[in-house]
Coordinates of C-alpha atoms in Angstrom, one line a residue:
M1048 CA -93.7 17.6 45.8
S1049 CA -95.0 21.4 45.2
D1050 CA -92.4 23.8 47.0
F1051 CA -95.4 25.3 49.1
I1052 CA -95.2 21.0 51.2
T1053 CA -92.1 20.5 51.4
T1054 CA -91.8 23.7 53.6
L1055 CA -94.5 22.7 55.2
F1056 CA -92.6 20.0 56.1
Q1057 CA -89.4 21.7 56.9
R1058 CA -91.0 23.3 58.9
R1059 CA -92.9 20.1 61.2
Q1060 CA -88.8 19.4 62.2
I1061 CA -88.5 22.7 63.9
L1062 CA -92.5 22.6 65.3
K1063 CA -92.1 18.5 66.6
G1064 CA -88.7 19.2 68.2
A1065 CA -90.0 22.2 70.5
A1066 CA -93.3 19.4 70.6
A1067 CA -91.3 16.8 71.9
G1068 CA -89.5 18.8 74.4
A1069 CA -92.8 19.7 75.9
A1070 CA -94.0 16.1 75.6
L1071 CA -90.8 15.1 78.8
L1072 CA -92.9 17.9 80.9
A1073 CA -96.3 15.5 79.8
L1074 CA -94.4 12.5 81.4
P1075 CA -96.9 11.2 85.1
G1076 CA -93.0 11.8 86.9
F1077 CA -93.0 15.5 85.4
L1078 CA -96.9 16.7 86.2
T1079 CA -97.9 18.9 88.6
S1080 CA -101.7 18.8 89.2
V1081 CA -103.8 21.6 86.8
R1082 CA -106.2 21.5 88.1
A1083 CA -104.8 24.3 90.2
Q1084 CA -105.7 27.7 91.3
G1085 CA -104.3 29.0 88.3
A1086 CA -102.8 27.1 86.3
K1087 CA -102.7 26.4 83.1
L1088 CA -105.3 23.5 81.5
K1089 CA -103.1 20.5 80.0
V1090 CA -104.4 19.7 76.7
A1091 CA -102.9 16.8 74.6
A1092 CA -103.9 16.5 70.7
I1093 CA -103.9 12.7 68.6
Y1094 CA -103.4 13.2 64.9
T1095 CA -103.6 10.4 62.6
V1096 CA -101.8 12.5 60.3
P1097 CA -99.0 15.4 59.5
V1098 CA -100.0 18.9 61.7
E1099 CA -99.3 20.2 58.4
Q1100 CA -102.2 18.2 56.5
Q1101 CA -105.9 21.0 55.7
W1102 CA -108.3 19.3 58.6
V1103 CA -105.3 18.9 61.9
S1104 CA -103.2 22.2 60.4
R1105 CA -106.1 24.1 61.4
I1106 CA -107.0 22.3 65.2
H1107 CA -103.5 22.5 65.2
K1108 CA -103.5 26.1 64.8
A1109 CA -106.1 27.2 67.7
A1110 CA -104.1 24.6 70.3
N1111 CA -101.4 27.3 69.4
A1112 CA -103.6 30.2 69.3
A1113 CA -104.3 29.2 73.0
V1114 CA -100.9 28.7 74.4
E1115 CA -99.9 32.2 72.7
R1116 CA -103.0 33.1 74.7
G1117 CA -100.9 31.7 77.8
D1118 CA -104.7 29.0 78.6
I1119 CA -102.9 26.4 78.0
E1120 CA -99.7 23.4 78.3
Y1121 CA -100.3 21.6 74.8
V1122 CA -98.7 18.9 73.9
Y1123 CA -99.1 15.7 70.7
S1124 CA -98.8 13.1 68.7
E1125 CA -99.1 13.0 64.1
N1126 CA -99.2 10.2 62.2
T1127 CA -101.1 7.8 64.6
S1128 CA -102.1 4.9 63.1
N1129 CA -105.6 3.6 64.5
T1130 CA -104.3 -0.1 65.5
D1131 CA -101.8 2.2 68.1
Y1132 CA -104.6 5.3 69.1
E1133 CA -106.4 3.9 71.6
R1134 CA -102.6 3.1 73.5
V1135 CA -101.8 7.3 72.9
M1136 CA -105.1 7.9 74.2
R1137 CA -104.5 6.0 77.3
E1138 CA -100.8 7.7 77.6
Y1139 CA -102.2 10.9 78.0
S1140 CA -105.2 10.4 79.5
E1141 CA -102.4 8.3 82.9
A1142 CA -100.9 11.7 82.3
G1143 CA -103.3 13.9 84.1
H1144 CA -104.1 16.2 80.5
D1145 CA -107.2 17.7 81.2
L1146 CA -108.4 17.8 77.7
I1147 CA -107.9 15.6 74.8
I1148 CA -108.2 16.5 71.3
G1149 CA -108.7 14.9 67.9
E1150 CA -110.4 12.1 64.9
V1151 CA -111.9 9.3 65.5
F1152 CA -113.6 8.1 62.8
G1153 CA -112.2 5.3 62.4
V1154 CA -111.1 3.9 66.4
E1155 CA -115.0 5.2 67.6
D1156 CA -115.5 2.6 69.9
A1157 CA -112.1 2.0 71.0
A1158 CA -112.0 6.0 71.6
R1159 CA -115.5 6.0 73.5
Q1160 CA -113.3 3.3 76.1
V1161 CA -111.4 4.9 77.2
A1162 CA -112.8 7.9 77.7
A1163 CA -115.4 5.5 80.0
D1164 CA -112.5 4.2 81.8
Y1165 CA -111.3 7.0 82.9
P1166 CA -114.4 9.9 83.9
E1167 CA -112.0 12.7 85.6
T1168 CA -110.9 14.1 81.4
A1169 CA -112.0 15.6 79.2
Y1170 CA -112.7 14.2 76.0
L1171 CA -113.7 17.2 71.9
M1172 CA -112.7 14.3 69.3
G1173 CA -113.4 14.8 65.9
S1174 CA -116.8 11.9 65.2
S1175 CA -119.6 11.4 62.2
F1176 CA -121.3 10.0 65.6
A1177 CA -123.2 12.3 68.5
P1178 CA -122.1 12.6 72.1
K1179 CA -124.0 10.1 74.6
D1180 CA -124.8 11.2 77.5
E1181 CA -123.9 7.7 79.4
L1182 CA -120.4 8.9 78.5
P1183 CA -120.3 12.8 79.3
N1184 CA -116.6 13.5 78.8
F1185 CA -116.8 13.3 75.8
A1186 CA -117.7 15.6 72.7
V1187 CA -117.7 14.9 69.5
F1188 CA -116.9 18.2 66.7
D1189 CA -116.8 17.9 63.3
N1190 CA -116.0 21.1 60.0
Y1191 CA -119.0 22.3 59.3
I1192 CA -117.6 24.6 56.7
Q1193 CA -120.5 23.9 54.5
D1194 CA -121.5 27.8 54.1
A1195 CA -118.0 28.7 53.0
S1196 CA -117.6 26.1 50.5
Y1197 CA -121.0 27.4 49.1
L1198 CA -120.1 30.9 48.5
S1199 CA -116.7 29.2 47.0
G1200 CA -118.8 27.1 44.7
I1201 CA -120.5 30.8 43.2
I1202 CA -117.4 32.2 42.0
A1203 CA -116.0 28.1 40.0
G1204 CA -119.2 28.7 39.2
A1205 CA -118.8 31.7 37.5
M1206 CA -114.8 31.4 36.4
T1207 CA -114.7 27.9 34.6
K1208 CA -115.7 28.3 30.8
S1209 CA -116.1 24.5 29.9
N1210 CA -118.7 23.7 33.0
N1211 CA -117.0 20.7 33.5
I1212 CA -115.7 20.7 37.3
G1213 CA -113.0 17.9 38.8
M1214 CA -113.6 17.4 42.2
V1215 CA -111.3 14.8 44.7
G1216 CA -112.1 14.5 48.4
G1217 CA -109.8 11.6 50.7
F1218 CA -112.9 9.6 51.3
P1219 CA -116.5 9.9 51.0
I1220 CA -117.7 10.1 54.6
P1221 CA -119.8 12.6 55.6
E1222 CA -117.7 15.3 56.5
V1223 CA -116.0 15.6 52.8
N1224 CA -119.9 14.7 51.2
R1225 CA -120.8 17.5 52.7
L1226 CA -119.0 20.4 51.6
M1227 CA -118.9 19.1 48.2
H1228 CA -123.4 18.9 48.5
A1229 CA -122.3 23.0 49.3
F1230 CA -119.4 23.6 47.0
M1231 CA -122.1 22.3 44.3
A1232 CA -125.1 23.5 44.9
G1233 CA -123.0 27.2 44.9
A1234 CA -121.5 26.5 41.8
R1235 CA -125.2 26.2 39.9
E1236 CA -126.6 29.3 41.5
S1237 CA -123.8 30.2 39.6
N1238 CA -123.9 28.5 36.5
P1239 CA -126.9 25.8 36.2
E1240 CA -125.0 24.2 33.2
I1241 CA -122.1 22.7 35.6
K1242 CA -121.2 19.0 35.1
F1243 CA -119.1 17.8 37.8
Q1244 CA -116.4 14.9 37.9
V1245 CA -116.3 13.5 41.7
A1246 CA -113.1 11.0 41.7
F1247 CA -112.5 10.4 46.3
I1248 CA -108.2 9.0 46.9
G1249 CA -109.1 7.0 49.3
S1250 CA -106.0 8.3 51.7
W1251 CA -105.8 12.4 54.0
F1252 CA -102.4 12.8 52.5
D1253 CA -101.4 11.3 49.3
P1254 CA -100.1 14.2 47.5
P1255 CA -98.8 12.6 44.1
K1256 CA -102.3 10.4 43.7
A1257 CA -104.6 12.9 44.4
K1258 CA -102.3 15.2 41.6
E1259 CA -102.5 12.0 39.4
T1260 CA -106.5 12.5 40.2
A1261 CA -106.8 15.7 39.0
F1262 CA -104.4 15.4 35.8
A1263 CA -107.1 12.9 35.1
Q1264 CA -110.7 14.8 35.4
I1265 CA -108.3 17.6 33.6
D1266 CA -108.1 15.8 30.5
A1267 CA -111.6 14.5 30.5
G1268 CA -112.5 19.0 30.1
A1269 CA -112.2 20.7 34.2
D1270 CA -110.6 23.6 33.7
V1271 CA -111.5 24.1 37.8
L1272 CA -111.1 21.6 40.3
Y1273 CA -111.9 21.8 43.5
A1274 CA -109.4 20.6 45.2
E1275 CA -110.4 19.1 49.0
R1276 CA -107.3 17.5 48.9
F1277 CA -102.9 18.3 48.8
G1278 CA -101.1 17.8 45.5
V1279 CA -105.4 19.1 44.0
S1280 CA -103.9 22.6 42.5
D1281 CA -100.5 21.2 41.9
A1282 CA -102.0 19.4 39.2
A1283 CA -103.4 23.1 38.6
K1284 CA -101.4 24.8 37.9
E1285 CA -99.2 22.6 35.6
K1286 CA -101.9 22.6 32.9
G1287 CA -102.7 26.3 33.7
I1288 CA -106.2 26.2 35.2
L1289 CA -107.8 26.9 38.8
A1290 CA -108.2 25.1 42.2
I1291 CA -110.5 26.5 44.4
G1292 CA -109.3 25.6 48.1
N1293 CA -110.7 23.9 51.0
V1294 CA -110.1 24.5 54.3
I1295 CA -106.9 26.2 54.7
D1296 CA -105.6 29.7 52.3
T1297 CA -102.9 28.1 50.1
Q1298 CA -103.1 31.2 47.3
A1299 CA -100.0 32.4 48.1
D1300 CA -98.6 29.9 46.9
Y1301 CA -100.4 29.5 43.9
P1302 CA -101.0 32.4 43.0
D1303 CA -102.6 32.5 40.2
T1304 CA -103.8 29.3 40.3
V1305 CA -106.5 29.8 43.5
V1306 CA -109.1 32.0 43.0
A1307 CA -111.0 30.7 46.6
S1308 CA -110.8 29.0 50.0
A1309 CA -113.0 27.9 51.8
L1310 CA -111.8 28.7 55.6
W1311 CA -112.3 26.7 58.5
H1312 CA -111.4 28.5 61.8
F1313 CA -111.5 26.1 64.6
E1314 CA -110.8 28.3 67.3
P1315 CA -114.3 29.2 68.8
T1316 CA -114.7 25.2 69.1
L1317 CA -111.7 25.0 71.3
E1318 CA -112.1 27.7 72.9
H1319 CA -115.2 26.7 74.5
A1320 CA -114.2 23.7 75.3
I1321 CA -111.1 25.6 77.4
E1322 CA -114.1 27.5 78.8
M1323 CA -116.1 24.1 79.5
V1324 CA -112.9 22.4 81.3
K1325 CA -112.1 25.0 83.5
A1326 CA -115.1 25.6 84.8
K1327 CA -115.9 21.6 85.1
T1328 CA -118.9 21.9 83.2
F1329 CA -117.8 20.0 80.7
K1330 CA -120.3 18.0 79.6
A1331 CA -121.3 15.9 76.2
A1332 CA -122.4 18.1 73.2
D1333 CA -122.1 18.2 69.2
Y1334 CA -119.9 21.4 68.7
G1335 CA -120.2 21.6 64.9
K1336 CA -122.5 24.4 65.4
F1337 CA -119.1 26.7 66.6
S1338 CA -117.9 26.0 62.9
F1339 CA -120.5 27.6 60.7
M1340 CA -120.4 31.0 59.5
K1341 CA -122.8 33.0 62.3
E1342 CA -120.1 31.5 64.6
G1343 CA -117.0 32.8 63.6
G1344 CA -116.1 28.8 62.5
A1345 CA -115.9 29.4 59.0
S1346 CA -115.1 32.4 56.8
L1347 CA -114.2 32.7 52.9
A1348 CA -110.6 33.5 52.3
P1349 CA -109.4 36.9 50.2
L1350 CA -109.1 36.8 46.5
G1351 CA -105.6 38.3 46.5
T1352 CA -104.7 38.1 43.2
F1353 CA -107.7 37.3 41.8
E1354 CA -109.5 40.5 43.3
G1355 CA -111.7 42.0 40.4
K1356 CA -111.1 39.0 37.9
V1357 CA -114.2 37.2 39.0
P1358 CA -117.4 38.5 38.0
E1359 CA -119.0 41.3 39.6
E1360 CA -122.3 39.7 38.9
A1361 CA -120.9 36.0 40.7
M1362 CA -119.3 38.6 43.5
K1363 CA -122.7 40.7 44.4
L1364 CA -124.1 36.7 44.5
V1365 CA -121.4 35.9 47.0
A1366 CA -122.1 39.3 48.8
E1367 CA -125.3 38.7 50.0
K1368 CA -125.6 34.8 50.1
E1369 CA -123.2 35.5 52.9
A1370 CA -124.8 38.9 54.8
A1371 CA -127.9 36.0 54.8
I1372 CA -125.7 33.0 56.5
K1373 CA -125.4 35.5 59.0
D1374 CA -128.4 36.4 60.0
G1375 CA -130.2 33.3 59.7
S1376 CA -132.4 34.2 56.9
F1377 CA -130.4 31.4 54.6
E1378 CA -128.7 27.9 55.5
V1379 CA -126.1 26.0 53.2
E1380 CA -128.4 22.2 53.4
I1381 CA -126.4 20.3 55.3
N1382 CA -126.0 16.4 52.7
D1383 CA -123.9 13.5 54.4
E1384 CA -125.1 11.7 51.3
E1385 CA -121.7 10.2 49.1
P1386 CA -122.0 12.8 45.8
K1387 CA -121.5 11.9 42.3
S1388 CA -120.9 12.5 39.4
S1389 CA -122.6 14.0 36.7

């Protein structure tokens, strides 16, 4: 396990202690009405993985930012199994939280039933399915950061020498597939000769398995890796090749390895939900658009240590495409089909 992951786990122990204390206040006996005049919104989150996992870490970061602004009170549960998700969701609902956020990709039916049983509670859940008018208190979101992924692909295409890029993902679901396809399209934009190796490890958080899979792709000729999962950048670092990050910026931990990263910013999504709940206008809606680059939900991380090392022609193309994405004159294709090796 890398020093980066170890540091995150150490940090989590401190955060979990604080969260546990906050959770006591969320028990029914301690509750006061959040809907009272001037009270903070009570928000709870349910995560199936540790809070340092890329995707969840961005939700957690946005929630903590809302706490610091004084907008909400926030408690969370992490590493919640799919079989236990409904129970935890009901407990938070019973405790009187105004907004519950999380990810229900594996528990859609159960989660929507809970929402139906608690119509006064607002639910904003990561989901592959659409919202339904008959369940007005259940909205969905996803990390539509294909714009930034496309731009990072342009850079990757310019940096490979072997024209062979390895891609390691968690599961071939729409939210992963669309980012991989966008990355591949960007890479082909700057280098049409590229071939891709695509693999999925069947887990959202298994750094050793991701690392092992990445090693196999390096052995097969990859000299740039798309690090959709933790562990991939570790493999790249050990083998002295390059990596492109996803969702979070890890370049500080891999200064000679991670060239660029497509970042997800959950803040616009959460801020809109908070606004709607406070105004009592929350409804079934698809919050996916708030992850688009033009909405401030995605960006390309600074090149940092790789500033000046990416070919100038590629960076000019990145600037042109980014401007076109933001002004609406260019749209990155959203392709949710499972990507294949070429």
